[in-house]
PDB file of C-alpha atoms in Angstrom:
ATOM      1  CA  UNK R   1     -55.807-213.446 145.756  1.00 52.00           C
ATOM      2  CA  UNK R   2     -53.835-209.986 145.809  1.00 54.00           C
ATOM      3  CA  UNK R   3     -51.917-211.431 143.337  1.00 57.00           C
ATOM      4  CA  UNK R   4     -55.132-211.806 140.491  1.00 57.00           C
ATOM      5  CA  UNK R   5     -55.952-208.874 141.127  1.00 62.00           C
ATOM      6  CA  UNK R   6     -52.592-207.203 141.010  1.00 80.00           C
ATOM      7  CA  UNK R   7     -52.704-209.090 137.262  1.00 77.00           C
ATOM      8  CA  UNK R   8     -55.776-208.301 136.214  1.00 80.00           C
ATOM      9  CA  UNK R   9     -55.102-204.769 137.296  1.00 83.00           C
ATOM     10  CA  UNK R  10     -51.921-204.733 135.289  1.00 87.00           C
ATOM     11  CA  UNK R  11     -53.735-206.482 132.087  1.00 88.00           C
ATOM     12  CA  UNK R  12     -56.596-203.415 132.015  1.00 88.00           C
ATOM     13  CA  UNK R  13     -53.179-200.984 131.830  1.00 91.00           C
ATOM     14  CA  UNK R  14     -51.622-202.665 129.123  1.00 91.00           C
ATOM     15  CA  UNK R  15     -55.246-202.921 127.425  1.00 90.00           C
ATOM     16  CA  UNK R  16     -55.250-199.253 127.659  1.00 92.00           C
ATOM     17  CA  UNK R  17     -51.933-198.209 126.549  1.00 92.00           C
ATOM     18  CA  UNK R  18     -52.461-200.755 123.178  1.00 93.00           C
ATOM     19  CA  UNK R  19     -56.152-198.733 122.908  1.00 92.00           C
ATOM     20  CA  UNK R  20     -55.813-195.575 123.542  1.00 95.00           C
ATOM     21  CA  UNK R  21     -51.990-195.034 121.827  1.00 93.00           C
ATOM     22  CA  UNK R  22     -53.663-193.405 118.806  1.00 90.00           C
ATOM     23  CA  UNK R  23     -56.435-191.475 120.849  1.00 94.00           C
ATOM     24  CA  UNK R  24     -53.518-189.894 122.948  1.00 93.00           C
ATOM     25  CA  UNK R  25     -52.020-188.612 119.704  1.00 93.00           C
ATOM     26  CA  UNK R  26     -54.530-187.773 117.854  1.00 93.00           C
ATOM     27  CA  UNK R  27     -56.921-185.597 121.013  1.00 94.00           C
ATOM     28  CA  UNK R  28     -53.541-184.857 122.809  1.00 94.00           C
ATOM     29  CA  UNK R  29     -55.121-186.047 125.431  1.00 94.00           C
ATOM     30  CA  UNK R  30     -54.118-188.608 128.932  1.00 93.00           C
ATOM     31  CA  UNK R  31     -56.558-191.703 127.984  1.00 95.00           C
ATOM     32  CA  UNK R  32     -55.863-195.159 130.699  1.00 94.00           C
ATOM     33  CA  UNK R  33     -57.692-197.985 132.037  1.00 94.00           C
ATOM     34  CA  UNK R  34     -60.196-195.910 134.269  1.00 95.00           C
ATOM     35  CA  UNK R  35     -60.994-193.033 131.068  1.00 95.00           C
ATOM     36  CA  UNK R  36     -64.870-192.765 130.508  1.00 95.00           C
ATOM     37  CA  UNK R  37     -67.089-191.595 127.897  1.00 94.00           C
ATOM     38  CA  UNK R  38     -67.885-188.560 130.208  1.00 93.00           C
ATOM     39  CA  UNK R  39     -64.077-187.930 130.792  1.00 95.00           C
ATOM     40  CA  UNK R  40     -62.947-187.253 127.023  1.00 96.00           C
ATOM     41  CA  UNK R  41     -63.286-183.863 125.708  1.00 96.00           C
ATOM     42  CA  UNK R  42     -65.764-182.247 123.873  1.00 97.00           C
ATOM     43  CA  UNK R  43     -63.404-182.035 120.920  1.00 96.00           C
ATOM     44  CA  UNK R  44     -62.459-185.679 121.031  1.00 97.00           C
ATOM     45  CA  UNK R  45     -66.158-186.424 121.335  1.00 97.00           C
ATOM     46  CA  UNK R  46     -67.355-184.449 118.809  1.00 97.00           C
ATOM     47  CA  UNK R  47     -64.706-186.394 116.181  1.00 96.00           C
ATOM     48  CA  UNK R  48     -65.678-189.708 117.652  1.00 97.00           C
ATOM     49  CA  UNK R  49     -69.241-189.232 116.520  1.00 96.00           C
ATOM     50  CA  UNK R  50     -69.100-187.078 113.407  1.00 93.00           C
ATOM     51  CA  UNK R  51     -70.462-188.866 110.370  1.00 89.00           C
ATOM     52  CA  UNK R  52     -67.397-190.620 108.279  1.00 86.00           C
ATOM     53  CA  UNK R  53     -64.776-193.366 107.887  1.00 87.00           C
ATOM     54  CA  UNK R  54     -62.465-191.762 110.320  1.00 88.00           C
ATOM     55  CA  UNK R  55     -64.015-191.831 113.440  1.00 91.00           C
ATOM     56  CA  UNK R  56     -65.724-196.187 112.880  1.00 92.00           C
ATOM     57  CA  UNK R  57     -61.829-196.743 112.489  1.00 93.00           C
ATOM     58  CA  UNK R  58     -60.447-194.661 114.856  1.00 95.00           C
ATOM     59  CA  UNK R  59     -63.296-196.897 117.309  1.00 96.00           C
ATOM     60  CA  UNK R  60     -61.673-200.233 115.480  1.00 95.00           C
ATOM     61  CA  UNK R  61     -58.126-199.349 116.412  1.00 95.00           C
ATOM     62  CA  UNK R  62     -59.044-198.613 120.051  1.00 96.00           C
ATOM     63  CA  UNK R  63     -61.270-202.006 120.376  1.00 97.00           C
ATOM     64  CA  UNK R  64     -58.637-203.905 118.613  1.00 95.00           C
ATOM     65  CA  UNK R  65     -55.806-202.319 120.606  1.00 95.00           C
ATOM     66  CA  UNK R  66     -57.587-203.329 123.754  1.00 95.00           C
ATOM     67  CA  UNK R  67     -58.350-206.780 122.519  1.00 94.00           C
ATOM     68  CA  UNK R  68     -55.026-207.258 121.055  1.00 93.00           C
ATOM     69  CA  UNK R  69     -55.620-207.782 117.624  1.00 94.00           C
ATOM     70  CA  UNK R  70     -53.478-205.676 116.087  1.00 89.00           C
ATOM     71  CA  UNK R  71     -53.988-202.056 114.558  1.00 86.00           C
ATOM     72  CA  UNK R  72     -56.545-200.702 111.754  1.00 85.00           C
ATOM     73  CA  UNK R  73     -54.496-201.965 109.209  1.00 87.00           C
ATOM     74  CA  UNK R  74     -54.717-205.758 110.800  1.00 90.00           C
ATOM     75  CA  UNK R  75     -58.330-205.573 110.303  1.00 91.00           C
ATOM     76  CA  UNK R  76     -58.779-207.370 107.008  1.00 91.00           C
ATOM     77  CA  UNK R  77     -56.513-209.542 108.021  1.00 92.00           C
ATOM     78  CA  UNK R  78     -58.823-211.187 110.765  1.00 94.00           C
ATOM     79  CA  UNK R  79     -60.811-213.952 111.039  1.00 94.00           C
ATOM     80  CA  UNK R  80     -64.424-213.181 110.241  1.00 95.00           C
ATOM     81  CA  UNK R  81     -65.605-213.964 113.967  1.00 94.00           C
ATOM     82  CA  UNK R  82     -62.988-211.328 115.162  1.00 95.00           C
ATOM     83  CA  UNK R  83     -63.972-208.693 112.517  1.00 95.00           C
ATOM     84  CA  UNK R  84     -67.395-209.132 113.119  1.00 96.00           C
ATOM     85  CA  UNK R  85     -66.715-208.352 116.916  1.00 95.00           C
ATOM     86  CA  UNK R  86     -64.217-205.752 116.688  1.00 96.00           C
ATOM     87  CA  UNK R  87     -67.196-204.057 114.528  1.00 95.00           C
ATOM     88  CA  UNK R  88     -70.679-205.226 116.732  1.00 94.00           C
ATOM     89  CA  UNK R  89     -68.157-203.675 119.553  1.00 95.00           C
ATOM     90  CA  UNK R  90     -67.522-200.328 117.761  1.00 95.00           C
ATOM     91  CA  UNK R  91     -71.235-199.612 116.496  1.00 93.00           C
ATOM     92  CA  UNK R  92     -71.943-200.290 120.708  1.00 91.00           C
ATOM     93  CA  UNK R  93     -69.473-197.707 121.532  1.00 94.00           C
ATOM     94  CA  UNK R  94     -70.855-195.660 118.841  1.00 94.00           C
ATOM     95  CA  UNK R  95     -73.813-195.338 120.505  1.00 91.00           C
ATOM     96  CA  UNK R  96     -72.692-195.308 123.826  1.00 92.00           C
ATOM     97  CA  UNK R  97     -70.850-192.322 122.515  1.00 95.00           C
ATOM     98  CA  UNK R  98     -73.641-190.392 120.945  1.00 94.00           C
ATOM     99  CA  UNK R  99     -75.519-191.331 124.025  1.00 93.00           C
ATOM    100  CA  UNK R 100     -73.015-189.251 126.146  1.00 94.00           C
ATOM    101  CA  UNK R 101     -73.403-186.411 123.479  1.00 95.00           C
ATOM    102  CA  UNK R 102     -76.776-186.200 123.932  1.00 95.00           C
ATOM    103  CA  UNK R 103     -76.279-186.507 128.028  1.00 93.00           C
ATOM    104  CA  UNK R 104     -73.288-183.027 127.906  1.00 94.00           C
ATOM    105  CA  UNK R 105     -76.520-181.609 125.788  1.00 94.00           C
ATOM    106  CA  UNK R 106     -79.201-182.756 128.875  1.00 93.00           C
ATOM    107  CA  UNK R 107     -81.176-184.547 126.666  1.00 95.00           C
ATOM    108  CA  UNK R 108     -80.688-187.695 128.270  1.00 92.00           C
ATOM    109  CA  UNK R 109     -81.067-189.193 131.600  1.00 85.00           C
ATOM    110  CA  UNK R 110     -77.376-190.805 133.059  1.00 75.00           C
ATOM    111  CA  UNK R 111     -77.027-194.074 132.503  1.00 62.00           C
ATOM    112  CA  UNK R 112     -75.416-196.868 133.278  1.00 51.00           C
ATOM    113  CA  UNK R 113     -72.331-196.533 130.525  1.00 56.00           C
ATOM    114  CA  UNK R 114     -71.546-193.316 131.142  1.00 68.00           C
ATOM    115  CA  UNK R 115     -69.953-194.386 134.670  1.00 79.00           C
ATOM    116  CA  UNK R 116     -67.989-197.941 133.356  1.00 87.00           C
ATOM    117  CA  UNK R 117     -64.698-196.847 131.947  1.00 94.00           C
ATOM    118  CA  UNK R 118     -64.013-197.423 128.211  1.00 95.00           C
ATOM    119  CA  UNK R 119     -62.212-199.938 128.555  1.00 95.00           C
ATOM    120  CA  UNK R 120     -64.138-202.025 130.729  1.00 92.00           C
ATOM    121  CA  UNK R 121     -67.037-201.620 128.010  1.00 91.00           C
ATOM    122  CA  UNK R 122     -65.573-203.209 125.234  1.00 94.00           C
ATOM    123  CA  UNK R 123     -64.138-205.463 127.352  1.00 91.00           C
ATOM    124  CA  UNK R 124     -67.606-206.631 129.145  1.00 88.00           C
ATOM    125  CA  UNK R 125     -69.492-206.458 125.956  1.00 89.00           C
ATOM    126  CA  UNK R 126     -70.809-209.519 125.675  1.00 84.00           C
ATOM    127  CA  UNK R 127     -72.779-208.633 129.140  1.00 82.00           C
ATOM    128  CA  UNK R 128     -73.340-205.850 128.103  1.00 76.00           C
ATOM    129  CA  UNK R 129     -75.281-206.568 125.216  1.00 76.00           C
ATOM    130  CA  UNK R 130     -77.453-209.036 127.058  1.00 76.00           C
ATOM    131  CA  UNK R 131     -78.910-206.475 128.375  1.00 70.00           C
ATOM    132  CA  UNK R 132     -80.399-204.629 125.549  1.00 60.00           C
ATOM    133  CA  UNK R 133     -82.520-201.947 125.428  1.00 50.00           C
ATOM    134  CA  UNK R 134     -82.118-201.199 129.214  1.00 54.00           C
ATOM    135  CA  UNK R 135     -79.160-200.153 128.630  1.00 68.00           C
ATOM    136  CA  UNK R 136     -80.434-197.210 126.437  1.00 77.00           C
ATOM    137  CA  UNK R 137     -80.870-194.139 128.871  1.00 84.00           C
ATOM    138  CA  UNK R 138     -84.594-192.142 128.885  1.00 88.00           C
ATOM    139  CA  UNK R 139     -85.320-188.957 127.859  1.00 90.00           C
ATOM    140  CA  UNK R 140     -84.308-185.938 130.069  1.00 92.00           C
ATOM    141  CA  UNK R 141     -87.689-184.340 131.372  1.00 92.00           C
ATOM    142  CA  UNK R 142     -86.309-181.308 129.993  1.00 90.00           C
ATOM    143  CA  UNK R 143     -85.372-182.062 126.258  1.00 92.00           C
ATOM    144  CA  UNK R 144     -88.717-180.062 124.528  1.00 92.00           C
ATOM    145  CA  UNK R 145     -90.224-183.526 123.273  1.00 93.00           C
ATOM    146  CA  UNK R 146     -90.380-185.340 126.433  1.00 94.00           C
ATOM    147  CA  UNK R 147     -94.238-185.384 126.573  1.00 95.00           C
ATOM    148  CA  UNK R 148     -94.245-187.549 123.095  1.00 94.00           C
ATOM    149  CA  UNK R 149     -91.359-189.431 124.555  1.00 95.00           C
ATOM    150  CA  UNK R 150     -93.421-190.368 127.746  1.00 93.00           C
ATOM    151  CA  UNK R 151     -96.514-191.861 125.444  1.00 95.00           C
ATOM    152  CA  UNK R 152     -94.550-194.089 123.531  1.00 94.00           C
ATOM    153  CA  UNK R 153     -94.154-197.911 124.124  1.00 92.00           C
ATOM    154  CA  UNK R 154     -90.291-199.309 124.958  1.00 86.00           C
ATOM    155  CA  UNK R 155     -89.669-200.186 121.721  1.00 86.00           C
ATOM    156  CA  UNK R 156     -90.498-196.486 120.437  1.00 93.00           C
ATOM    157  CA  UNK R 157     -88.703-194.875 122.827  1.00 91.00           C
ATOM    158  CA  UNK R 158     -85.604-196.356 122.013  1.00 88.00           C
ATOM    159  CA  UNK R 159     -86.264-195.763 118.117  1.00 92.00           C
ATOM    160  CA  UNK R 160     -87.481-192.091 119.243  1.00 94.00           C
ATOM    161  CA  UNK R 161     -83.837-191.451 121.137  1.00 93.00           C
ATOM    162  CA  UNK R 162     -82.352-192.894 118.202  1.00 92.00           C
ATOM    163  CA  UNK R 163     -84.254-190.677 115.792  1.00 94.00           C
ATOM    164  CA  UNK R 164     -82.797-187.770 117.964  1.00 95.00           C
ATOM    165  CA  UNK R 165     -78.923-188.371 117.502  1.00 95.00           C
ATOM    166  CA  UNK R 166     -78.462-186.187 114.165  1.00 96.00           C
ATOM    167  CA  UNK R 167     -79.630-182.880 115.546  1.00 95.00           C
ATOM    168  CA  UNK R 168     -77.938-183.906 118.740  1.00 95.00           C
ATOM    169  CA  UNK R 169     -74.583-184.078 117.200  1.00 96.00           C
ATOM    170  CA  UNK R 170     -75.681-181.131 114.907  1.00 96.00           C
ATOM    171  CA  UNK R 171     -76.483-178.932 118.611  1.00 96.00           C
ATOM    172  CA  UNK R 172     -73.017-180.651 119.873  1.00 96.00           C
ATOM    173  CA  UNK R 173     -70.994-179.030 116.892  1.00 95.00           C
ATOM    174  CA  UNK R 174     -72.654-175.652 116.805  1.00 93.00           C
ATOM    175  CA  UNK R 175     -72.099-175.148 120.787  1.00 91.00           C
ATOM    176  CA  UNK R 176     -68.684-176.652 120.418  1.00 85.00           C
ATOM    177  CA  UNK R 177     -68.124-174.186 117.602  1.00 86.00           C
ATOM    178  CA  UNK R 178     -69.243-170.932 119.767  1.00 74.00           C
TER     179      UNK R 178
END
């Protein structure tokens, strides 16, 4: 039994290093198998969730690292299944990522991503996205709105945490900036 787990120990590592090579580079930062959202910088964060082309395909290269597929420029080259995972994965990490924006900020409650290293979410995924909107974390008692928030059915609140995510990473940029 030591012995699976030795492997599978040794195939989140390699995962990592395939993943994270061009994160390392590009935030100059140490990035392995047990890195989570909370653990990158504020820096590499605020890139990662920036409006533009650079950051979706900086989020393909490190799901297709860790899934072995190949690099960015391997991308057309896959089968439509695999693209269409490699980018379902990366909008999920997109918002996981936001999510942990709006969590440095305090407008959102932990939850359960922010403690699963990156890895481990794009390699659970599929479980992951089974369970839906629960995995969306609530409003922070303190964020100014949270009395509207409250009201609101499920399904709003989710939409109404979503709504909040541009003037999150607007907030995120101008205290980064400071």
């Amino acid at each position: 039994m030591a012995e699976v787990i030795q492997l599978d120990s040794f195939k989140r590592k390699q995962a990592a290093v395939r993943g994270f090579r061009s994160w390392s580079r590009r935030f100059k930062e140490r990035l392995d198998e047990e890195t989570r959202l909370s653990d990158l910088s504020d820096k590499a964060l605020l890139f990662l969730i920036s409006p533009g082309d650079q950051n979706i395909f900086a989020l393909y290269e490190l799901v297709m690292g860790i899934k072995d597929l190949g690099t960015t420029s391997d991308f057309f080259q896959l089968d439509k299944a695999e693209k269409m995972e490699v980018i379902d994965i990366s909008i999920y990490l997109l918002d996981q990522l936001r999510f942990e924006c709006m969590r440095r900020l305090n407008w959102l409650e932990s939850g359960a991503g922010s403690k699963v290293p990156i890895v481990e979410l794009i390699e659970q995924y599929p479980q992951l996205k089974e369970q839906g909107t629960s995995f969306i974390p609530p409003l922070s008692e303190s964020h100014p709105k949270y009395q509207v928030f409250k009201r609101l059915s499920e399904l709003e609140k989710e939409t109404f945490i979503r709504k909040q995510i541009p003037e999150a990473i607007e907030t995120f940029g101008k205290n980064l900036q400071e």
